[in-house]
CSV table of C-alpha atoms in Angstrom, one decimal:
chain,number,residue,atom,x,y,z
A,1,MET,CA,-27.3,-16.8,30.7
A,2,PRO,CA,-24.4,-16.3,33.2
A,3,ALA,CA,-25.2,-15.8,36.7
A,4,PRO,CA,-26.3,-12.3,38.0
A,5,ARG,CA,-23.9,-10.4,40.2
A,6,THR,CA,-24.2,-7.1,42.2
A,7,VAL,CA,-22.0,-4.4,40.9
A,8,PRO,CA,-22.0,-0.6,41.7
A,9,VAL,CA,-23.5,1.0,38.6
A,10,THR,CA,-23.0,4.5,37.7
A,11,GLY,CA,-23.5,7.1,34.8
A,12,TRP,CA,-20.9,8.7,32.5
A,13,GLY,CA,-21.2,11.5,35.0
A,14,ARG,CA,-19.5,9.2,37.8
A,15,THR,CA,-21.9,10.8,40.4
A,16,ALA,CA,-24.4,8.9,43.0
A,17,PRO,CA,-23.5,5.0,42.2
A,18,THR,CA,-26.0,2.6,43.4
A,19,ALA,CA,-25.7,-1.4,43.5
A,20,ALA,CA,-27.8,-3.6,41.2
A,21,ARG,CA,-27.7,-6.9,40.1
A,22,LEU,CA,-26.1,-7.1,36.7
A,23,ILE,CA,-27.7,-9.3,34.3
A,24,ARG,CA,-26.3,-9.8,30.5
A,25,PRO,CA,-29.0,-11.7,28.4
A,26,ARG,CA,-27.5,-13.2,25.1
A,27,SER,CA,-31.0,-14.0,23.5
A,28,TYR,CA,-34.5,-12.9,23.3
A,29,GLU,CA,-35.5,-15.5,25.4
A,30,GLU,CA,-33.1,-14.9,28.1
A,31,ALA,CA,-34.1,-11.0,28.2
A,32,ALA,CA,-37.6,-12.3,28.5
A,33,ASP,CA,-36.7,-14.6,31.5
A,34,ALA,CA,-34.4,-11.7,33.2
A,35,VAL,CA,-37.5,-9.3,33.0
A,36,ARG,CA,-40.2,-11.9,34.6
A,37,THR,CA,-37.3,-12.8,37.4
A,38,CYS,CA,-36.0,-9.2,38.1
A,39,GLY,CA,-37.6,-9.3,41.5
A,40,ALA,CA,-39.4,-6.6,43.5
A,41,ARG,CA,-36.9,-4.2,42.8
A,42,GLY,CA,-37.7,-4.3,39.1
A,43,GLY,CA,-35.1,-4.0,36.3
A,44,ILE,CA,-33.9,-1.5,33.7
A,45,ALA,CA,-32.5,-1.9,30.2
A,46,ARG,CA,-28.7,-0.4,29.9
A,47,GLY,CA,-26.3,0.0,27.1
A,48,LEU,CA,-23.0,1.2,26.7
A,49,GLY,CA,-23.8,3.4,30.0
A,50,ARG,CA,-23.4,7.0,28.1
A,51,ALA,CA,-26.2,8.4,29.9
A,52,TYR,CA,-24.8,10.9,32.1
A,53,GLY,CA,-27.0,10.6,35.1
A,54,ASP,CA,-29.0,8.0,36.7
A,55,ALA,CA,-31.2,7.0,34.0
A,56,ALA,CA,-29.4,3.4,33.9
A,57,GLN,CA,-29.0,2.8,37.2
A,58,ASN,CA,-31.6,0.8,39.8
A,59,ALA,CA,-30.5,0.5,43.3
A,60,GLY,CA,-31.1,-2.8,44.8
A,61,GLY,CA,-32.6,-4.1,41.7
A,62,ALA,CA,-31.8,-5.5,38.2
A,63,VAL,CA,-30.0,-3.7,35.5
A,64,LEU,CA,-30.0,-5.8,32.2
A,65,ASP,CA,-26.8,-5.2,30.1
A,66,MET,CA,-28.6,-5.6,26.5
A,67,THR,CA,-25.0,-5.3,24.8
A,68,GLY,CA,-24.9,-8.9,24.4
A,69,LEU,CA,-27.4,-8.6,21.8
A,70,ASP,CA,-25.6,-7.0,19.0
A,71,ARG,CA,-26.5,-8.8,15.5
A,72,ILE,CA,-26.9,-6.7,12.4
A,73,HIS,CA,-29.7,-8.8,10.9
A,74,ALA,CA,-30.3,-7.1,7.5
A,75,ILE,CA,-29.2,-4.1,5.6
A,76,ASP,CA,-30.8,-3.1,2.1
A,77,ALA,CA,-28.0,-1.1,0.3
A,78,ASP,CA,-30.9,0.1,-2.5
A,79,THR,CA,-33.0,1.6,-0.1
A,80,GLY,CA,-30.7,2.3,3.1
A,81,THR,CA,-32.9,0.4,5.9
A,82,LEU,CA,-31.5,-1.4,8.6
A,83,LEU,CA,-32.5,-4.2,10.7
A,84,CYS,CA,-30.4,-4.7,14.0
A,85,ASP,CA,-30.5,-5.7,17.7
A,86,ALA,CA,-31.2,-2.6,20.0
A,87,GLY,CA,-27.7,-3.4,21.6
A,88,VAL,CA,-25.7,-2.4,18.5
A,89,SER,CA,-23.4,0.5,18.5
A,90,LEU,CA,-23.3,3.4,16.4
A,91,HIS,CA,-19.5,2.9,16.3
A,92,ARG,CA,-20.5,-0.7,14.8
A,93,LEU,CA,-22.6,0.8,12.4
A,94,MET,CA,-20.5,2.9,11.1
A,95,GLU,CA,-18.2,0.1,10.5
A,96,VAL,CA,-20.7,-1.9,8.4
A,97,LEU,CA,-22.6,0.9,6.9
A,98,LEU,CA,-19.8,3.2,5.6
A,99,PRO,CA,-18.3,1.0,2.9
A,100,LEU,CA,-21.7,0.7,1.4
A,101,GLY,CA,-22.0,4.5,1.4
A,102,TRP,CA,-24.9,4.8,4.2
A,103,PHE,CA,-24.2,6.5,7.8
A,104,VAL,CA,-26.6,6.6,10.7
A,105,PRO,CA,-29.4,9.6,10.6
A,106,VAL,CA,-28.4,10.9,13.8
A,107,THR,CA,-25.2,10.6,16.1
A,108,PRO,CA,-24.7,12.7,19.7
A,109,GLY,CA,-21.4,13.6,20.6
A,110,THR,CA,-20.0,9.7,21.1
A,111,ARG,CA,-20.6,7.0,18.8
A,112,TYR,CA,-20.2,4.4,21.6
A,113,VAL,CA,-24.0,4.5,22.4
A,114,THR,CA,-26.3,1.4,21.4
A,115,VAL,CA,-29.5,2.1,19.1
A,116,GLY,CA,-31.7,1.1,21.7
A,117,GLY,CA,-30.0,3.8,24.1
A,118,ALA,CA,-30.3,6.1,21.2
A,119,ILE,CA,-34.3,5.4,21.2
A,120,GLY,CA,-34.6,5.6,25.0
A,121,ALA,CA,-33.3,9.0,25.4
A,122,ASP,CA,-34.2,9.9,22.0
A,123,ILE,CA,-30.9,11.4,21.1
A,124,HIS,CA,-30.0,14.4,19.0
A,125,GLY,CA,-27.2,15.6,17.4
A,126,LYS,CA,-25.6,18.5,15.5
A,127,ASN,CA,-28.2,18.2,12.5
A,128,HIS,CA,-31.5,18.7,14.3
A,129,HIS,CA,-32.2,21.6,13.2
A,130,VAL,CA,-32.6,19.5,9.6
A,131,SER,CA,-32.9,16.0,10.7
A,132,GLY,CA,-34.8,16.4,13.7
A,133,SER,CA,-34.2,13.5,16.9
A,134,PHE,CA,-33.1,9.8,16.3
A,135,SER,CA,-36.7,8.5,16.5
A,136,ARG,CA,-37.6,10.8,13.7
A,137,HIS,CA,-35.8,7.9,11.4
A,138,VAL,CA,-36.8,4.8,13.2
A,139,LEU,CA,-39.4,2.7,11.0
A,140,SER,CA,-40.7,0.3,14.0
A,141,PHE,CA,-38.9,-1.6,16.9
A,142,GLU,CA,-39.6,-4.8,18.6
A,143,LEU,CA,-40.4,-4.3,22.3
A,144,LEU,CA,-40.3,-6.4,25.3
A,145,THR,CA,-43.1,-5.5,27.5
A,146,ALA,CA,-43.5,-6.1,31.3
A,147,ASP,CA,-45.8,-8.9,30.6
A,148,GLY,CA,-43.0,-10.9,29.1
A,149,GLY,CA,-44.7,-9.9,25.5
A,150,VAL,CA,-43.1,-9.0,22.5
A,151,HIS,CA,-44.8,-6.4,20.5
A,152,SER,CA,-44.2,-5.1,17.0
A,153,VAL,CA,-44.3,-1.2,17.3
A,154,GLY,CA,-44.6,1.3,14.5
A,155,ARG,CA,-44.4,5.0,13.9
A,156,GLY,CA,-47.6,7.1,15.0
A,157,THR,CA,-48.8,5.0,17.8
A,158,PRO,CA,-48.8,5.7,21.6
A,159,LEU,CA,-46.4,3.1,22.2
A,160,PHE,CA,-44.0,4.3,20.0
A,161,ASP,CA,-44.1,8.0,21.3
A,162,ALA,CA,-44.0,6.9,25.0
A,163,THR,CA,-41.1,4.7,24.0
A,164,CYS,CA,-39.1,7.5,22.4
A,165,GLY,CA,-37.2,9.3,25.0
A,166,GLY,CA,-39.1,7.3,27.3
A,167,MET,CA,-35.8,6.3,29.2
A,168,GLY,CA,-36.7,2.5,29.2
A,169,LEU,CA,-39.4,2.5,31.3
A,170,THR,CA,-42.0,1.4,28.6
A,171,GLY,CA,-40.0,-2.0,28.1
A,172,VAL,CA,-36.7,-3.4,26.6
A,173,ILE,CA,-36.2,-2.7,22.6
A,174,LEU,CA,-34.9,-5.9,21.0
A,175,THR,CA,-34.7,-5.0,17.3
A,176,VAL,CA,-35.1,-1.9,15.9
A,177,THR,CA,-35.6,-0.8,11.7
A,178,LEU,CA,-34.2,2.3,10.9
A,179,GLN,CA,-33.9,4.5,7.8
A,180,LEU,CA,-30.4,5.8,6.8
A,181,GLN,CA,-28.6,8.7,5.7
A,182,PRO,CA,-26.6,8.4,2.2
A,183,VAL,CA,-22.9,9.5,2.1
A,184,GLU,CA,-20.2,9.6,-0.5
A,185,THR,CA,-17.4,9.7,1.4
A,186,ALA,CA,-16.5,9.2,5.3
A,187,LEU,CA,-15.2,13.0,5.4
A,188,MET,CA,-16.7,16.4,6.4
A,189,SER,CA,-16.5,19.6,4.2
A,190,VAL,CA,-16.4,22.0,7.6
A,191,ASP,CA,-16.6,25.7,7.8
A,192,THR,CA,-15.2,27.7,11.4
A,193,GLU,CA,-15.5,30.9,12.2
A,194,ARG,CA,-15.1,32.6,15.5
A,195,ALA,CA,-18.3,34.8,17.3
A,196,ALA,CA,-17.2,37.6,19.2
A,197,ASP,CA,-20.0,37.5,21.8
A,198,LEU,CA,-23.3,35.6,22.6
A,199,ASP,CA,-25.3,37.9,20.2
A,200,ASP,CA,-23.0,37.9,17.7
A,201,LEU,CA,-23.2,34.1,17.9
A,202,LEU,CA,-27.1,34.0,17.9
A,203,ALA,CA,-27.2,36.2,14.6
A,204,ARG,CA,-24.9,34.0,13.0
A,205,LEU,CA,-26.6,31.0,13.6
A,206,SER,CA,-30.0,32.2,12.9
A,207,ALA,CA,-29.2,34.0,9.4
A,208,THR,CA,-26.9,30.7,8.3
A,209,ASP,CA,-27.7,27.9,9.7
A,210,HIS,CA,-30.2,26.4,7.1
A,211,HIS,CA,-26.8,26.3,4.7
A,212,TYR,CA,-25.6,23.7,6.6
A,213,ARG,CA,-26.9,20.2,7.8
A,214,TYR,CA,-24.6,20.0,10.9
A,215,SER,CA,-24.3,22.9,13.1
A,216,VAL,CA,-22.4,23.6,16.6
A,217,ALA,CA,-20.7,26.2,18.7
A,218,TRP,CA,-18.4,25.9,21.4
A,219,ILE,CA,-19.2,28.9,23.6
A,220,ASP,CA,-16.7,30.0,26.5
A,221,LEU,CA,-18.7,30.3,29.6
A,222,LEU,CA,-16.0,31.8,31.5
A,223,ALA,CA,-15.6,35.0,29.2
A,224,ARG,CA,-17.4,38.2,30.7
A,225,GLY,CA,-18.0,41.6,29.9
A,226,ALA,CA,-18.1,42.8,26.1
A,227,SER,CA,-16.9,39.2,25.2
A,228,LEU,CA,-19.6,37.2,27.1
A,229,GLY,CA,-20.6,34.3,25.3
A,230,ARG,CA,-17.6,34.4,22.9
A,231,ALA,CA,-18.0,31.5,20.7
A,232,VAL,CA,-16.4,28.9,17.8
A,233,LEU,CA,-19.0,27.9,15.5
A,234,THR,CA,-18.2,25.0,13.4
A,235,ARG,CA,-20.7,23.6,10.7
A,236,GLY,CA,-20.7,21.4,7.6
A,237,ASP,CA,-21.7,18.6,5.8
A,238,HIS,CA,-21.0,15.3,4.1
A,239,ALA,CA,-17.9,16.0,2.0
A,240,PRO,CA,-18.9,15.1,-1.9
A,241,LEU,CA,-16.6,12.8,-4.1
A,242,ASP,CA,-15.3,15.6,-6.2
A,243,ALA,CA,-14.3,17.6,-2.7
A,244,LEU,CA,-11.3,14.8,-2.1
A,245,PRO,CA,-8.0,15.3,-3.5
A,246,ALA,CA,-6.1,13.0,-5.6
A,247,GLY,CA,-4.7,10.0,-4.1
A,248,ARG,CA,-5.3,7.7,-1.4
A,249,GLY,CA,-8.4,9.4,-0.3
A,250,ARG,CA,-10.0,9.3,-3.7
A,251,ARG,CA,-9.5,5.6,-4.2
A,252,HIS,CA,-10.6,4.9,-0.8
A,253,PRO,CA,-13.5,7.8,0.1
A,254,LEU,CA,-15.6,5.6,2.3
A,255,ALA,CA,-12.8,4.3,4.5
A,256,PHE,CA,-14.0,4.8,8.2
A,257,ARG,CA,-10.8,6.2,10.1
A,258,THR,CA,-10.3,6.6,14.0
A,259,SER,CA,-7.7,7.5,16.3
A,260,ARG,CA,-7.1,6.8,20.3
A,261,LEU,CA,-4.7,8.6,22.9
A,262,PRO,CA,-3.8,7.2,25.8
A,263,ALA,CA,-6.4,7.0,28.8
A,264,PRO,CA,-6.2,9.6,31.8
A,265,PRO,CA,-5.1,7.4,35.0
A,266,PRO,CA,-8.0,6.3,37.0
A,267,LEU,CA,-7.9,9.4,39.3
A,268,LEU,CA,-6.7,12.5,38.7
A,269,PRO,CA,-5.8,15.3,41.5
A,270,GLU,CA,-8.9,16.9,42.5
A,271,GLY,CA,-8.0,20.3,41.6
A,272,LEU,CA,-7.1,19.6,38.0
A,273,LEU,CA,-10.1,21.7,36.6
A,274,THR,CA,-10.0,25.0,38.3
A,275,ARG,CA,-11.4,28.4,37.2
A,276,ARG,CA,-7.9,29.1,36.2
A,277,THR,CA,-6.7,26.0,34.4
A,278,VAL,CA,-10.3,26.0,32.6
A,279,GLY,CA,-10.1,29.8,31.6
A,280,TRP,CA,-6.7,29.4,30.1
A,281,PHE,CA,-7.8,26.4,28.1
A,282,ASN,CA,-10.8,28.6,27.3
A,283,GLU,CA,-8.7,31.7,26.0
A,284,LEU,CA,-6.4,28.8,24.1
A,285,TRP,CA,-9.2,27.3,22.7
A,286,TYR,CA,-10.8,30.5,21.3
A,287,ARG,CA,-7.6,32.0,20.4
A,288,LYS,CA,-6.5,29.1,17.9
A,289,ALA,CA,-9.7,29.0,15.8
A,290,PRO,CA,-9.3,30.6,12.9
A,291,ARG,CA,-11.6,33.9,12.1
A,292,ALA,CA,-12.9,32.3,9.2
A,293,ARG,CA,-12.1,28.8,7.5
A,294,VAL,CA,-13.8,27.2,4.7
A,295,GLY,CA,-14.3,24.0,3.2
A,296,GLN,CA,-12.0,22.4,5.6
A,297,LEU,CA,-11.7,18.2,5.1
A,298,GLN,CA,-12.1,16.3,8.6
A,299,SER,CA,-12.7,12.6,9.6
A,300,LEU,CA,-16.1,11.8,10.8
A,301,ALA,CA,-14.5,11.0,14.0
A,302,ALA,CA,-12.7,14.5,14.2
A,303,PHE,CA,-15.9,16.0,13.4
A,304,PHE,CA,-18.6,14.5,15.0
A,305,HIS,CA,-16.5,12.4,18.2
A,306,PRO,CA,-13.5,14.2,19.2
A,307,LEU,CA,-13.8,13.1,22.6
A,308,ASP,CA,-14.0,9.2,21.8
A,309,GLY,CA,-10.4,9.2,21.1
A,310,VAL,CA,-9.7,9.9,24.5
A,311,PRO,CA,-10.7,6.5,26.7
A,312,HIS,CA,-12.5,7.4,29.9
A,313,TRP,CA,-12.1,11.2,29.1
A,314,ASN,CA,-14.9,11.2,32.3
A,315,ARG,CA,-11.8,10.7,34.7
A,316,VAL,CA,-10.6,14.2,34.0
A,317,TYR,CA,-13.0,15.6,36.6
A,318,GLY,CA,-11.3,13.4,39.4
A,319,ARG,CA,-12.9,11.2,42.0
A,320,GLY,CA,-16.1,13.2,42.5
A,321,GLY,CA,-17.2,13.3,38.9
A,322,PHE,CA,-19.1,15.7,36.8
A,323,VAL,CA,-22.6,17.2,36.0
A,324,GLN,CA,-23.7,17.5,32.8
A,325,TYR,CA,-26.1,20.2,32.4
A,326,GLN,CA,-28.3,20.8,29.2
A,327,PHE,CA,-31.4,22.7,28.6
A,328,VAL,CA,-33.4,24.0,25.8
A,329,VAL,CA,-35.4,27.6,25.7
A,330,GLY,CA,-37.7,28.1,22.5
A,331,TYR,CA,-37.1,30.9,20.0
A,332,GLY,CA,-38.3,34.0,21.6
A,333,HIS,CA,-36.8,33.5,24.8
A,334,GLU,CA,-33.3,34.6,24.0
A,335,ASP,CA,-33.3,37.1,27.1
A,336,ALA,CA,-33.6,33.9,29.2
A,337,LEU,CA,-30.7,32.4,27.4
A,338,ARG,CA,-28.8,35.5,27.7
A,339,ARG,CA,-29.5,35.8,31.6
A,340,ILE,CA,-28.3,32.0,32.1
A,341,VAL,CA,-25.1,32.4,30.1
A,342,ALA,CA,-24.5,35.6,32.3
A,343,ARG,CA,-25.1,33.5,35.4
A,344,ILE,CA,-22.6,30.8,34.6
A,345,SER,CA,-20.3,33.5,33.8
A,346,GLU,CA,-20.7,35.2,37.0
A,347,ARG,CA,-21.0,32.1,38.9
A,348,ARG,CA,-17.0,31.4,36.9
A,349,CYS,CA,-18.4,27.6,36.8
A,350,PRO,CA,-15.3,25.9,35.3
A,351,SER,CA,-16.3,24.5,32.1
A,352,PHE,CA,-14.3,23.5,29.0
A,353,LEU,CA,-17.2,21.4,27.4
A,354,ALA,CA,-19.8,23.8,26.3
A,355,VAL,CA,-21.8,23.8,23.3
A,356,LEU,CA,-24.8,25.8,21.8
A,357,LYS,CA,-27.3,24.7,18.9
A,358,ARG,CA,-30.2,25.2,17.5
A,359,PHE,CA,-33.0,22.8,17.5
A,360,GLY,CA,-35.7,22.3,14.4
A,361,ASP,CA,-39.2,21.0,14.7
A,362,ALA,CA,-40.3,19.0,18.2
A,363,ASP,CA,-40.0,15.4,17.8
A,364,PRO,CA,-43.2,13.3,18.6
A,365,GLY,CA,-41.8,11.5,21.7
A,366,TRP,CA,-43.8,12.2,24.9
A,367,LEU,CA,-40.7,12.9,26.7
A,368,SER,CA,-38.4,13.8,24.0
A,369,PHE,CA,-36.1,16.8,24.7
A,370,PRO,CA,-36.1,19.1,22.0
A,371,LEU,CA,-38.2,21.5,21.1
A,372,PRO,CA,-37.6,24.8,18.5
A,373,GLY,CA,-34.9,26.7,19.9
A,374,TRP,CA,-31.4,26.9,21.7
A,375,THR,CA,-30.1,24.2,23.8
A,376,LEU,CA,-26.9,24.7,26.0
A,377,ALA,CA,-25.0,21.7,27.5
A,378,LEU,CA,-22.2,22.0,29.9
A,379,ASP,CA,-19.9,19.9,32.1
A,380,ILE,CA,-19.6,21.1,35.8
A,381,PRO,CA,-17.3,19.4,38.2
A,382,ALA,CA,-19.8,17.8,40.9
A,383,GLY,CA,-17.7,19.3,43.8
A,384,LEU,CA,-18.3,22.8,42.9
A,385,PRO,CA,-19.2,24.4,45.9
A,386,GLY,CA,-23.2,25.2,46.1
A,387,LEU,CA,-23.4,23.7,42.6
A,388,ALA,CA,-26.9,22.0,43.6
A,389,ALA,CA,-28.6,25.1,44.7
A,390,PHE,CA,-27.1,27.0,41.4
A,391,LEU,CA,-28.6,24.3,39.2
A,392,ASP,CA,-32.0,24.6,41.0
A,393,GLU,CA,-32.0,28.3,40.2
A,394,LEU,CA,-31.2,27.5,36.5
A,395,ASP,CA,-33.9,25.4,36.5
A,396,GLU,CA,-36.5,27.7,37.4
A,397,GLU,CA,-35.3,30.2,34.6
A,398,VAL,CA,-35.5,27.7,32.1
A,399,ALA,CA,-39.1,26.7,33.1
A,400,SER,CA,-40.3,29.7,33.4
A,401,ALA,CA,-39.2,30.2,29.7
A,402,GLY,CA,-41.4,27.2,29.0
A,403,GLY,CA,-37.9,25.3,28.3
A,404,ARG,CA,-36.6,22.1,29.9
A,405,VAL,CA,-33.6,19.8,31.0
A,406,TYR,CA,-32.4,16.8,28.8
A,407,LEU,CA,-33.5,13.8,31.2
A,408,ALA,CA,-30.6,11.7,29.6
A,409,LYS,CA,-28.3,13.7,31.2
A,410,ASP,CA,-30.1,15.0,34.5
A,411,SER,CA,-28.8,13.3,37.9
A,412,ARG,CA,-30.7,16.3,40.4
A,413,LEU,CA,-33.8,17.9,38.8
A,414,ARG,CA,-36.7,18.7,41.5
A,415,PRO,CA,-39.7,16.5,40.2
A,416,ASP,CA,-42.0,19.3,40.9
A,417,LEU,CA,-40.7,21.1,37.9
A,418,LEU,CA,-41.2,18.1,35.6
A,419,ALA,CA,-44.9,18.8,34.8
A,420,ALA,CA,-44.3,22.1,33.5
A,421,MET,CA,-41.0,20.9,31.6
A,422,TYR,CA,-42.9,18.1,29.9
A,423,PRO,CA,-46.6,18.9,29.0
A,424,ARG,CA,-47.0,15.0,27.9
A,425,LEU,CA,-46.2,13.9,31.7
A,426,ASP,CA,-49.4,12.7,32.7
A,427,ASP,CA,-50.0,10.8,29.3
A,428,PHE,CA,-46.5,9.1,29.4
A,429,ARG,CA,-47.5,8.1,33.5
A,430,ASP,CA,-51.0,7.0,32.4
A,431,LEU,CA,-49.5,4.6,29.5
A,432,ARG,CA,-47.1,3.2,32.0
A,433,ALA,CA,-49.5,2.4,34.4
A,434,GLN,CA,-52.0,0.5,32.0
A,435,LEU,CA,-48.9,-1.2,30.3
A,436,ASP,CA,-46.9,-2.0,33.7
A,437,PRO,CA,-49.0,-1.8,36.6
A,438,HIS,CA,-46.7,-3.9,39.0
A,439,GLY,CA,-43.6,-1.6,38.4
A,440,VAL,CA,-41.5,-4.0,36.6
A,441,PHE,CA,-39.5,-1.5,34.5
A,442,VAL,CA,-38.0,1.2,37.1
A,443,SER,CA,-34.5,3.1,37.4
A,444,ASP,CA,-33.1,5.6,39.8
A,445,LEU,CA,-34.1,8.3,37.7
A,446,ALA,CA,-37.9,7.0,37.6
A,447,ARG,CA,-38.4,6.8,41.4
A,448,ARG,CA,-36.6,10.2,41.8
A,449,LEU,CA,-38.8,11.8,39.6
A,450,SER,CA,-41.7,9.7,40.0
A,451,LEU,CA,-42.1,8.8,36.3
């Protein structure tokens, strides 16, 4: 194993970097050795660094880069089960699985996340209202715990539920057995429509979302007045073979195609994303969307991961980086959602990456984010004046409505609100205390929130 080196580590939002010793194990034995020798400040596993906040940082301690453990051990093409290392990316799985007629059961807005990270954050996608979070499709995993032991962890056990959504704080996931989703093609059949305002959007989603496996709405958070919450609603499912036109696509229906644009320069002008420029973008994006279009064929990459085509897209926010704020409020609390959208609009937050989705049943993870309701995620330049106080106010609104914020994207939540948002927090802390009494696994997020 290469000698550890001290480097600055940050989340995808590029805020609050801290220095840690970076260790990259290439075997399970090296991973166990790294855990035993990570030192007084402990260690935390890290994948491809797509957590937006400080979940995979560890100031003054060790960070275990698990991407060196990325083998696919076995695929059962008949039953759609997979055994792989936790360091395998969803991108790599798509390359390997699609030609066999299988797809990952849940994917977030980027395919550049590891399987271990997907479990640690219990990621969700556009299909939560149908398929739930990633952990719902995990059959079992092997977990390296603080004592150096490796445990086989199955569904329905406390350790499984604490690890799924536990942000890496119960141990290091080594291997995973996963149930896959069958597909006939590598294309999506997509319906697109415009919603005139937030009430129109919620009504459309409530009435017809059950007809679609995948559903998401881009929402204009700068719109005001009668257009408050106007949106572009995009929904679809995996295209069947008979939906493909004759020709090359029909001959190679499972070909996984992606494209990449040039990366933004390392530093962009700080004033690039202003209310005016984002307002122009939002107006153009809304106006160019069709009022109603049915059955458009799109590639998987275009439908699920459009930003993956722009390497290092997080640079567009400038030197100060950005905060991604995501919350969920339950069904029956639509008034709280309306108030929050109105406050964001009144505050004129320059957010052009804002999406609203419906969640289905809650997942078993004690710190899993989804609950049945409405979730809104938005990107905001970190240097926006008064942002911290404004988001604190939104946190209180969310908590008072029985909602929560997503820990995988958080970098600034006050710890006093955490217990109200996550009712199983004490169970998680108790299990952690039993499993890891000396605090071997720790992160900047864990210290900040006393996890």
